[in-house]
Short mmCIF file of N, CA and C in Angstrom, two decimals:
data_model
loop_
_atom_site.label_atom_id
_atom_site.label_comp_id
_atom_site.label_asym_id
_atom_site.label_seq_id
_atom_site.Cartn_x
_atom_site.Cartn_y
_atom_site.Cartn_z
N MET A 1 92.60 -73.68 -74.77
CA MET A 1 92.05 -72.61 -73.96
C MET A 1 93.09 -71.52 -73.72
N GLU A 2 94.31 -71.95 -73.35
CA GLU A 2 95.41 -71.00 -73.10
C GLU A 2 95.69 -70.18 -74.37
N LYS A 3 95.73 -70.84 -75.54
CA LYS A 3 96.01 -70.16 -76.79
C LYS A 3 94.90 -69.14 -77.10
N LYS A 4 93.64 -69.51 -76.85
CA LYS A 4 92.53 -68.62 -77.10
C LYS A 4 92.63 -67.37 -76.22
N MET A 5 93.01 -67.55 -74.96
CA MET A 5 93.17 -66.40 -74.05
C MET A 5 94.31 -65.50 -74.52
N LYS A 6 95.43 -66.12 -74.97
CA LYS A 6 96.56 -65.34 -75.44
C LYS A 6 96.17 -64.52 -76.67
N ASN A 7 95.45 -65.15 -77.61
CA ASN A 7 94.99 -64.44 -78.81
C ASN A 7 94.07 -63.30 -78.43
N ARG A 8 93.20 -63.53 -77.44
CA ARG A 8 92.28 -62.49 -77.00
C ARG A 8 93.06 -61.32 -76.39
N ARG A 9 94.09 -61.64 -75.55
CA ARG A 9 94.90 -60.59 -74.94
C ARG A 9 95.66 -59.81 -76.01
N THR A 10 96.22 -60.52 -77.00
CA THR A 10 96.97 -59.87 -78.07
C THR A 10 96.05 -58.96 -78.88
N ALA A 11 94.88 -59.45 -79.24
CA ALA A 11 93.93 -58.65 -80.00
C ALA A 11 93.48 -57.44 -79.19
N THR A 12 93.24 -57.65 -77.89
CA THR A 12 92.84 -56.54 -77.03
C THR A 12 93.95 -55.51 -76.95
N GLY A 13 95.19 -55.96 -76.82
CA GLY A 13 96.33 -55.05 -76.78
C GLY A 13 96.46 -54.25 -78.06
N ARG A 14 96.26 -54.92 -79.20
CA ARG A 14 96.31 -54.21 -80.49
C ARG A 14 95.21 -53.17 -80.58
N LYS A 15 94.00 -53.55 -80.14
CA LYS A 15 92.88 -52.62 -80.18
C LYS A 15 93.16 -51.41 -79.31
N ALA A 16 93.71 -51.64 -78.12
CA ALA A 16 94.02 -50.53 -77.22
C ALA A 16 95.08 -49.62 -77.83
N LYS A 17 96.13 -50.22 -78.41
CA LYS A 17 97.19 -49.43 -79.03
C LYS A 17 96.63 -48.62 -80.20
N ASN A 18 95.81 -49.27 -81.05
CA ASN A 18 95.21 -48.57 -82.18
C ASN A 18 94.28 -47.46 -81.71
N ALA A 19 93.54 -47.70 -80.62
CA ALA A 19 92.64 -46.68 -80.09
C ALA A 19 93.44 -45.48 -79.60
N ARG A 20 94.57 -45.73 -78.89
CA ARG A 20 95.41 -44.63 -78.42
C ARG A 20 95.97 -43.85 -79.60
N SER A 21 96.46 -44.56 -80.61
CA SER A 21 97.03 -43.93 -81.79
C SER A 21 95.95 -43.11 -82.51
N HIS A 22 94.76 -43.69 -82.64
CA HIS A 22 93.65 -43.01 -83.30
C HIS A 22 93.26 -41.76 -82.52
N THR A 23 93.24 -41.85 -81.19
CA THR A 23 92.90 -40.69 -80.35
C THR A 23 93.93 -39.58 -80.53
N ARG A 24 95.23 -39.94 -80.55
CA ARG A 24 96.27 -38.94 -80.79
C ARG A 24 96.07 -38.29 -82.16
N ALA A 25 95.74 -39.10 -83.16
CA ALA A 25 95.53 -38.58 -84.51
C ALA A 25 94.33 -37.63 -84.53
N GLN A 26 93.26 -38.00 -83.84
CA GLN A 26 92.08 -37.14 -83.80
C GLN A 26 92.41 -35.79 -83.14
N ARG A 27 93.21 -35.83 -82.06
CA ARG A 27 93.59 -34.58 -81.40
C ARG A 27 94.41 -33.70 -82.34
N ALA A 28 95.33 -34.32 -83.09
CA ALA A 28 96.18 -33.56 -84.02
C ALA A 28 95.33 -32.91 -85.11
N VAL A 29 94.39 -33.67 -85.65
CA VAL A 29 93.53 -33.13 -86.70
C VAL A 29 92.65 -32.02 -86.13
N ALA A 30 92.09 -32.25 -84.94
CA ALA A 30 91.23 -31.24 -84.32
C ALA A 30 92.01 -29.95 -84.06
N LYS A 31 93.24 -30.09 -83.56
CA LYS A 31 94.07 -28.91 -83.28
C LYS A 31 94.35 -28.15 -84.58
N HIS A 32 94.72 -28.89 -85.62
CA HIS A 32 95.02 -28.26 -86.91
C HIS A 32 93.77 -27.62 -87.50
N ALA A 33 92.66 -28.36 -87.47
CA ALA A 33 91.41 -27.86 -88.05
C ALA A 33 90.90 -26.64 -87.30
N ALA A 34 91.05 -26.63 -85.97
CA ALA A 34 90.59 -25.50 -85.18
C ALA A 34 91.30 -24.23 -85.61
N SER A 35 92.58 -24.36 -85.94
CA SER A 35 93.33 -23.18 -86.34
C SER A 35 93.02 -22.78 -87.78
N LYS A 36 92.36 -23.65 -88.54
CA LYS A 36 92.07 -23.39 -89.95
C LYS A 36 90.56 -23.40 -90.21
N SER A 37 89.74 -23.12 -89.21
CA SER A 37 88.29 -23.26 -89.37
C SER A 37 87.65 -22.05 -90.04
N GLN A 38 88.44 -21.22 -90.65
CA GLN A 38 87.91 -20.04 -91.32
C GLN A 38 87.99 -20.22 -92.83
N LEU A 39 87.38 -19.29 -93.53
CA LEU A 39 87.45 -19.29 -94.99
C LEU A 39 88.90 -19.24 -95.44
N GLN A 40 89.23 -20.06 -96.43
CA GLN A 40 90.61 -20.07 -96.96
C GLN A 40 90.55 -19.94 -98.48
N HIS A 41 91.46 -19.16 -99.02
CA HIS A 41 91.68 -19.09 -100.46
C HIS A 41 93.18 -19.31 -100.63
N VAL A 42 93.54 -20.48 -101.20
CA VAL A 42 94.94 -20.88 -101.20
C VAL A 42 95.39 -21.29 -102.60
N PRO A 43 96.14 -20.43 -103.28
CA PRO A 43 96.72 -20.85 -104.57
C PRO A 43 97.80 -21.93 -104.31
N TRP A 44 97.83 -22.97 -105.13
CA TRP A 44 98.81 -24.06 -104.92
C TRP A 44 100.23 -23.53 -104.92
N HIS A 45 100.53 -22.53 -105.74
CA HIS A 45 101.92 -22.05 -105.83
C HIS A 45 102.40 -21.42 -104.52
N THR A 46 101.49 -21.12 -103.60
CA THR A 46 101.89 -20.54 -102.32
C THR A 46 102.22 -21.59 -101.26
N ILE A 47 101.95 -22.86 -101.58
CA ILE A 47 102.23 -23.95 -100.63
C ILE A 47 103.52 -24.64 -101.07
N PRO A 48 104.53 -24.68 -100.20
CA PRO A 48 105.78 -25.36 -100.59
C PRO A 48 105.54 -26.84 -100.90
N LEU A 49 106.25 -27.33 -101.90
CA LEU A 49 106.19 -28.76 -102.22
C LEU A 49 106.98 -29.52 -101.17
N GLU A 50 106.37 -30.55 -100.63
CA GLU A 50 107.04 -31.42 -99.66
C GLU A 50 107.65 -32.60 -100.41
N ASP A 51 108.98 -32.74 -100.35
CA ASP A 51 109.67 -33.85 -101.00
C ASP A 51 109.63 -35.06 -100.07
N LEU A 52 108.93 -36.10 -100.49
CA LEU A 52 108.82 -37.31 -99.66
C LEU A 52 109.89 -38.33 -100.04
N LYS A 53 110.12 -38.48 -101.32
CA LYS A 53 111.21 -39.29 -101.86
C LYS A 53 111.45 -38.81 -103.28
N PRO A 54 112.48 -39.28 -103.94
CA PRO A 54 112.86 -38.67 -105.23
C PRO A 54 111.74 -38.56 -106.27
N LEU A 55 110.81 -39.47 -106.29
CA LEU A 55 109.77 -39.44 -107.32
C LEU A 55 108.42 -38.96 -106.80
N LEU A 56 108.38 -38.44 -105.56
CA LEU A 56 107.10 -38.12 -104.92
C LEU A 56 107.15 -36.81 -104.15
N GLN A 57 106.20 -35.92 -104.50
CA GLN A 57 106.05 -34.65 -103.79
C GLN A 57 104.56 -34.43 -103.52
N ARG A 58 104.28 -33.56 -102.52
CA ARG A 58 102.88 -33.26 -102.26
C ARG A 58 102.73 -31.90 -101.60
N GLN A 59 101.48 -31.42 -101.66
CA GLN A 59 101.02 -30.22 -100.98
C GLN A 59 99.63 -30.56 -100.46
N PHE A 60 99.19 -29.90 -99.40
CA PHE A 60 97.81 -30.11 -98.99
C PHE A 60 97.25 -28.91 -98.25
N VAL A 61 95.92 -28.85 -98.28
CA VAL A 61 95.15 -27.82 -97.58
C VAL A 61 94.18 -28.57 -96.68
N VAL A 62 94.05 -28.10 -95.44
CA VAL A 62 93.21 -28.79 -94.46
C VAL A 62 92.08 -27.88 -94.01
N GLY A 63 90.86 -28.40 -94.09
CA GLY A 63 89.69 -27.72 -93.55
C GLY A 63 89.33 -28.36 -92.22
N GLN A 64 88.14 -28.09 -91.74
CA GLN A 64 87.74 -28.66 -90.45
C GLN A 64 87.54 -30.16 -90.52
N GLU A 65 86.90 -30.64 -91.58
CA GLU A 65 86.56 -32.06 -91.65
C GLU A 65 87.04 -32.73 -92.94
N ILE A 66 87.83 -31.99 -93.71
CA ILE A 66 88.24 -32.50 -95.02
C ILE A 66 89.64 -32.00 -95.35
N MET A 67 90.31 -32.74 -96.23
CA MET A 67 91.67 -32.39 -96.63
C MET A 67 91.78 -32.61 -98.13
N LEU A 68 92.43 -31.67 -98.82
CA LEU A 68 92.71 -31.82 -100.24
C LEU A 68 94.21 -31.83 -100.42
N ALA A 69 94.71 -32.86 -101.08
CA ALA A 69 96.15 -32.98 -101.32
C ALA A 69 96.40 -32.99 -102.83
N ARG A 70 97.45 -32.32 -103.22
CA ARG A 70 97.94 -32.36 -104.61
C ARG A 70 99.22 -33.17 -104.56
N VAL A 71 99.20 -34.32 -105.22
CA VAL A 71 100.32 -35.26 -105.16
C VAL A 71 100.95 -35.35 -106.55
N LEU A 72 102.27 -35.15 -106.60
CA LEU A 72 103.01 -35.20 -107.86
C LEU A 72 103.88 -36.44 -107.85
N LEU A 73 103.63 -37.34 -108.79
CA LEU A 73 104.36 -38.60 -108.87
C LEU A 73 105.06 -38.69 -110.22
N LYS A 74 106.34 -38.98 -110.22
CA LYS A 74 107.07 -39.22 -111.45
C LYS A 74 106.84 -40.67 -111.88
N LYS A 75 106.96 -40.91 -113.18
CA LYS A 75 106.78 -42.26 -113.71
C LYS A 75 107.63 -43.25 -112.92
N GLY A 76 107.00 -44.36 -112.52
CA GLY A 76 107.70 -45.41 -111.77
C GLY A 76 107.58 -45.29 -110.26
N CYS A 77 107.07 -44.16 -109.78
CA CYS A 77 106.91 -43.97 -108.33
C CYS A 77 105.93 -45.02 -107.79
N ILE A 78 106.32 -45.64 -106.69
CA ILE A 78 105.47 -46.63 -106.02
C ILE A 78 105.00 -46.05 -104.69
N VAL A 79 103.71 -46.09 -104.48
CA VAL A 79 103.14 -45.79 -103.16
C VAL A 79 102.87 -47.15 -102.53
N PRO A 80 103.64 -47.51 -101.48
CA PRO A 80 103.53 -48.85 -100.89
C PRO A 80 102.12 -49.13 -100.36
N GLU A 81 101.81 -50.42 -100.25
CA GLU A 81 100.50 -50.79 -99.72
C GLU A 81 100.32 -50.22 -98.31
N HIS A 82 99.16 -49.68 -98.08
CA HIS A 82 98.82 -49.09 -96.78
C HIS A 82 97.30 -49.01 -96.69
N SER A 83 96.81 -48.70 -95.53
CA SER A 83 95.39 -48.41 -95.34
C SER A 83 95.28 -47.35 -94.25
N HIS A 84 94.12 -46.74 -94.16
CA HIS A 84 93.90 -45.69 -93.18
C HIS A 84 92.41 -45.59 -92.89
N HIS A 85 92.08 -44.96 -91.78
CA HIS A 85 90.67 -44.85 -91.39
C HIS A 85 89.95 -43.74 -92.15
N ASN A 86 90.65 -43.08 -93.06
CA ASN A 86 90.07 -41.97 -93.82
C ASN A 86 89.46 -42.49 -95.12
N GLU A 87 88.29 -42.01 -95.46
CA GLU A 87 87.75 -42.26 -96.79
C GLU A 87 88.55 -41.40 -97.75
N GLN A 88 88.79 -41.89 -98.97
CA GLN A 88 89.65 -41.19 -99.92
C GLN A 88 89.00 -41.14 -101.30
N LEU A 89 89.03 -39.96 -101.91
CA LEU A 89 88.69 -39.80 -103.32
C LEU A 89 89.97 -39.41 -104.03
N THR A 90 90.30 -40.11 -105.09
CA THR A 90 91.47 -39.79 -105.89
C THR A 90 91.01 -39.38 -107.28
N TYR A 91 91.41 -38.16 -107.69
CA TYR A 91 91.09 -37.65 -109.02
C TYR A 91 92.41 -37.42 -109.75
N ILE A 92 92.57 -38.03 -110.90
CA ILE A 92 93.79 -37.89 -111.69
C ILE A 92 93.62 -36.71 -112.64
N VAL A 93 94.45 -35.68 -112.43
CA VAL A 93 94.41 -34.48 -113.26
C VAL A 93 95.20 -34.72 -114.55
N GLU A 94 96.41 -35.29 -114.39
CA GLU A 94 97.28 -35.62 -115.53
C GLU A 94 97.93 -36.96 -115.25
N GLY A 95 98.18 -37.75 -116.29
CA GLY A 95 98.89 -39.01 -116.12
C GLY A 95 97.97 -40.18 -115.84
N ALA A 96 98.52 -41.18 -115.14
CA ALA A 96 97.75 -42.39 -114.83
C ALA A 96 98.40 -43.11 -113.65
N LEU A 97 97.56 -43.64 -112.77
CA LEU A 97 98.02 -44.46 -111.65
C LEU A 97 97.40 -45.84 -111.74
N LYS A 98 98.23 -46.84 -111.50
CA LYS A 98 97.75 -48.22 -111.43
C LYS A 98 97.62 -48.57 -109.95
N PHE A 99 96.42 -48.97 -109.54
CA PHE A 99 96.16 -49.35 -108.15
C PHE A 99 96.02 -50.86 -108.02
N TRP A 100 96.50 -51.37 -106.92
CA TRP A 100 96.23 -52.74 -106.51
C TRP A 100 95.34 -52.58 -105.28
N ILE A 101 94.08 -52.99 -105.43
CA ILE A 101 93.11 -52.72 -104.39
C ILE A 101 91.97 -53.74 -104.45
N ASP A 102 91.59 -54.24 -103.31
CA ASP A 102 90.46 -55.17 -103.21
C ASP A 102 90.62 -56.36 -104.16
N GLY A 103 91.87 -56.86 -104.28
CA GLY A 103 92.15 -58.02 -105.12
C GLY A 103 92.13 -57.73 -106.61
N ARG A 104 92.12 -56.47 -106.98
CA ARG A 104 92.05 -56.09 -108.39
C ARG A 104 93.17 -55.12 -108.74
N GLU A 105 93.45 -55.02 -110.03
CA GLU A 105 94.33 -53.98 -110.57
C GLU A 105 93.44 -53.02 -111.33
N ILE A 106 93.52 -51.74 -110.97
CA ILE A 106 92.68 -50.72 -111.60
C ILE A 106 93.58 -49.60 -112.07
N VAL A 107 93.50 -49.25 -113.34
CA VAL A 107 94.25 -48.11 -113.86
C VAL A 107 93.30 -46.92 -113.91
N VAL A 108 93.71 -45.83 -113.26
CA VAL A 108 92.91 -44.61 -113.21
C VAL A 108 93.65 -43.56 -114.05
N HIS A 109 92.98 -43.10 -115.09
CA HIS A 109 93.56 -42.15 -116.04
C HIS A 109 93.11 -40.73 -115.74
N ALA A 110 93.74 -39.76 -116.41
CA ALA A 110 93.35 -38.36 -116.28
C ALA A 110 91.86 -38.21 -116.53
N GLY A 111 91.21 -37.45 -115.64
CA GLY A 111 89.77 -37.23 -115.76
C GLY A 111 88.93 -38.28 -115.05
N GLU A 112 89.57 -39.25 -114.40
CA GLU A 112 88.84 -40.31 -113.71
C GLU A 112 89.03 -40.20 -112.19
N VAL A 113 88.07 -40.78 -111.47
CA VAL A 113 88.05 -40.73 -110.01
C VAL A 113 87.97 -42.14 -109.45
N LEU A 114 88.68 -42.38 -108.35
CA LEU A 114 88.60 -43.64 -107.62
C LEU A 114 88.18 -43.31 -106.20
N CYS A 115 87.16 -43.98 -105.70
CA CYS A 115 86.70 -43.79 -104.32
C CYS A 115 87.16 -44.98 -103.50
N ILE A 116 88.01 -44.73 -102.50
CA ILE A 116 88.58 -45.80 -101.69
C ILE A 116 87.95 -45.73 -100.29
N PRO A 117 87.22 -46.77 -99.91
CA PRO A 117 86.60 -46.78 -98.58
C PRO A 117 87.65 -46.80 -97.46
N ALA A 118 87.27 -46.37 -96.30
CA ALA A 118 88.14 -46.41 -95.12
C ALA A 118 88.61 -47.84 -94.87
N HIS A 119 89.83 -47.98 -94.41
CA HIS A 119 90.44 -49.25 -93.98
C HIS A 119 90.71 -50.23 -95.13
N MET A 120 90.58 -49.83 -96.38
CA MET A 120 90.82 -50.74 -97.50
C MET A 120 92.29 -50.63 -97.93
N PRO A 121 93.08 -51.70 -97.79
CA PRO A 121 94.48 -51.65 -98.21
C PRO A 121 94.59 -51.37 -99.71
N HIS A 122 95.57 -50.52 -100.07
CA HIS A 122 95.79 -50.19 -101.47
C HIS A 122 97.24 -49.78 -101.69
N LYS A 123 97.66 -49.98 -102.94
CA LYS A 123 99.02 -49.66 -103.39
C LYS A 123 98.87 -49.02 -104.76
N ALA A 124 99.83 -48.17 -105.16
CA ALA A 124 99.73 -47.53 -106.47
C ALA A 124 101.10 -47.38 -107.11
N GLU A 125 101.09 -47.30 -108.45
CA GLU A 125 102.30 -47.03 -109.22
C GLU A 125 101.96 -46.01 -110.29
N ALA A 126 102.83 -45.01 -110.46
CA ALA A 126 102.64 -44.01 -111.50
C ALA A 126 103.09 -44.61 -112.83
N LEU A 127 102.18 -44.74 -113.78
CA LEU A 127 102.50 -45.29 -115.09
C LEU A 127 103.14 -44.23 -115.99
N GLU A 128 102.98 -42.98 -115.62
CA GLU A 128 103.61 -41.85 -116.29
C GLU A 128 103.65 -40.72 -115.27
N ASP A 129 104.31 -39.61 -115.58
CA ASP A 129 104.30 -38.48 -114.65
C ASP A 129 102.84 -38.12 -114.39
N THR A 130 102.48 -37.99 -113.11
CA THR A 130 101.07 -37.87 -112.73
C THR A 130 100.85 -36.74 -111.73
N VAL A 131 99.75 -36.02 -111.93
CA VAL A 131 99.26 -35.06 -110.94
C VAL A 131 97.93 -35.61 -110.45
N ASP A 132 97.86 -35.80 -109.14
CA ASP A 132 96.74 -36.48 -108.49
C ASP A 132 96.19 -35.57 -107.40
N LEU A 133 94.89 -35.41 -107.36
CA LEU A 133 94.25 -34.70 -106.25
C LEU A 133 93.55 -35.74 -105.38
N ASP A 134 93.91 -35.76 -104.10
CA ASP A 134 93.30 -36.68 -103.15
C ASP A 134 92.50 -35.89 -102.13
N VAL A 135 91.28 -36.34 -101.88
CA VAL A 135 90.42 -35.75 -100.87
C VAL A 135 90.26 -36.78 -99.76
N PHE A 136 90.48 -36.35 -98.51
CA PHE A 136 90.37 -37.25 -97.36
C PHE A 136 89.37 -36.70 -96.36
N ASN A 137 88.57 -37.61 -95.81
CA ASN A 137 87.70 -37.28 -94.70
C ASN A 137 87.80 -38.41 -93.67
N PRO A 138 88.18 -38.11 -92.44
CA PRO A 138 88.69 -36.83 -91.97
C PRO A 138 90.10 -36.57 -92.50
N PRO A 139 90.67 -35.38 -92.24
CA PRO A 139 92.04 -35.10 -92.69
C PRO A 139 93.03 -36.13 -92.16
N ARG A 140 94.11 -36.34 -92.89
CA ARG A 140 95.13 -37.32 -92.54
C ARG A 140 96.07 -36.76 -91.48
N ALA A 141 95.88 -37.16 -90.24
CA ALA A 141 96.73 -36.69 -89.14
C ALA A 141 98.19 -37.10 -89.36
N ASP A 142 98.42 -38.30 -89.94
CA ASP A 142 99.81 -38.75 -90.16
C ASP A 142 100.51 -37.86 -91.18
N TRP A 143 99.79 -37.30 -92.13
CA TRP A 143 100.40 -36.37 -93.09
C TRP A 143 100.67 -35.02 -92.42
N ILE A 144 99.72 -34.55 -91.65
CA ILE A 144 99.87 -33.27 -90.95
C ILE A 144 101.06 -33.33 -90.00
N ASN A 145 101.17 -34.45 -89.25
CA ASN A 145 102.25 -34.62 -88.26
C ASN A 145 103.55 -35.14 -88.85
N LYS A 146 103.54 -35.46 -90.15
CA LYS A 146 104.72 -36.01 -90.84
C LYS A 146 105.18 -37.34 -90.23
N THR A 147 104.21 -38.18 -89.84
CA THR A 147 104.52 -39.50 -89.30
C THR A 147 104.13 -40.60 -90.29
N ASP A 148 104.01 -40.26 -91.54
CA ASP A 148 103.60 -41.18 -92.61
C ASP A 148 104.83 -41.88 -93.19
N GLN A 149 105.48 -42.69 -92.39
CA GLN A 149 106.75 -43.32 -92.78
C GLN A 149 106.62 -44.18 -94.05
N TYR A 150 105.46 -44.74 -94.32
CA TYR A 150 105.30 -45.59 -95.50
C TYR A 150 105.56 -44.80 -96.79
N LEU A 151 105.41 -43.47 -96.75
CA LEU A 151 105.61 -42.64 -97.94
C LEU A 151 107.01 -42.06 -98.04
N ARG A 152 107.71 -42.03 -96.94
CA ARG A 152 109.00 -41.34 -96.89
C ARG A 152 110.13 -42.30 -97.22
N GLY A 153 111.05 -41.86 -98.01
CA GLY A 153 112.18 -42.71 -98.39
C GLY A 153 113.46 -41.90 -98.46
N GLU A 154 114.50 -42.55 -98.92
CA GLU A 154 115.77 -41.86 -99.10
C GLU A 154 115.60 -40.78 -100.16
N LYS A 155 116.18 -39.64 -99.91
CA LYS A 155 116.07 -38.53 -100.88
C LYS A 155 117.26 -38.53 -101.82
#
């Protein structure tokens, strides 16, 4: 009985912490989206490349309820396993990414799309130099706020 109560308290604490974190993320996205709720025409070359680690760079554009990211991965780049509450569409423009997702290995080549449901853990490796377009709904607050530590490494 004592163990069951402790597990319940721990789970409740995790839920509360996740709810607070999620609320902060929603506020950040809402604040960003509110400032960008107008028509946008954005050439990629006008957005600075963000260096996350030696083999990984990205750019993104944020709308009110959606985000488009252009991710540049050099061959061998690993995106560590992670999950998020955002639904994700990944379209490979050039190259190929190998995903470990839902107990499977899936290679996504240029011209192919992968739809990743919210909360589904996934990991990826660039099999060659790759240009990837990722669409997120809602926008990724951790990317906007630069709190996405799982992606950041030594430069």
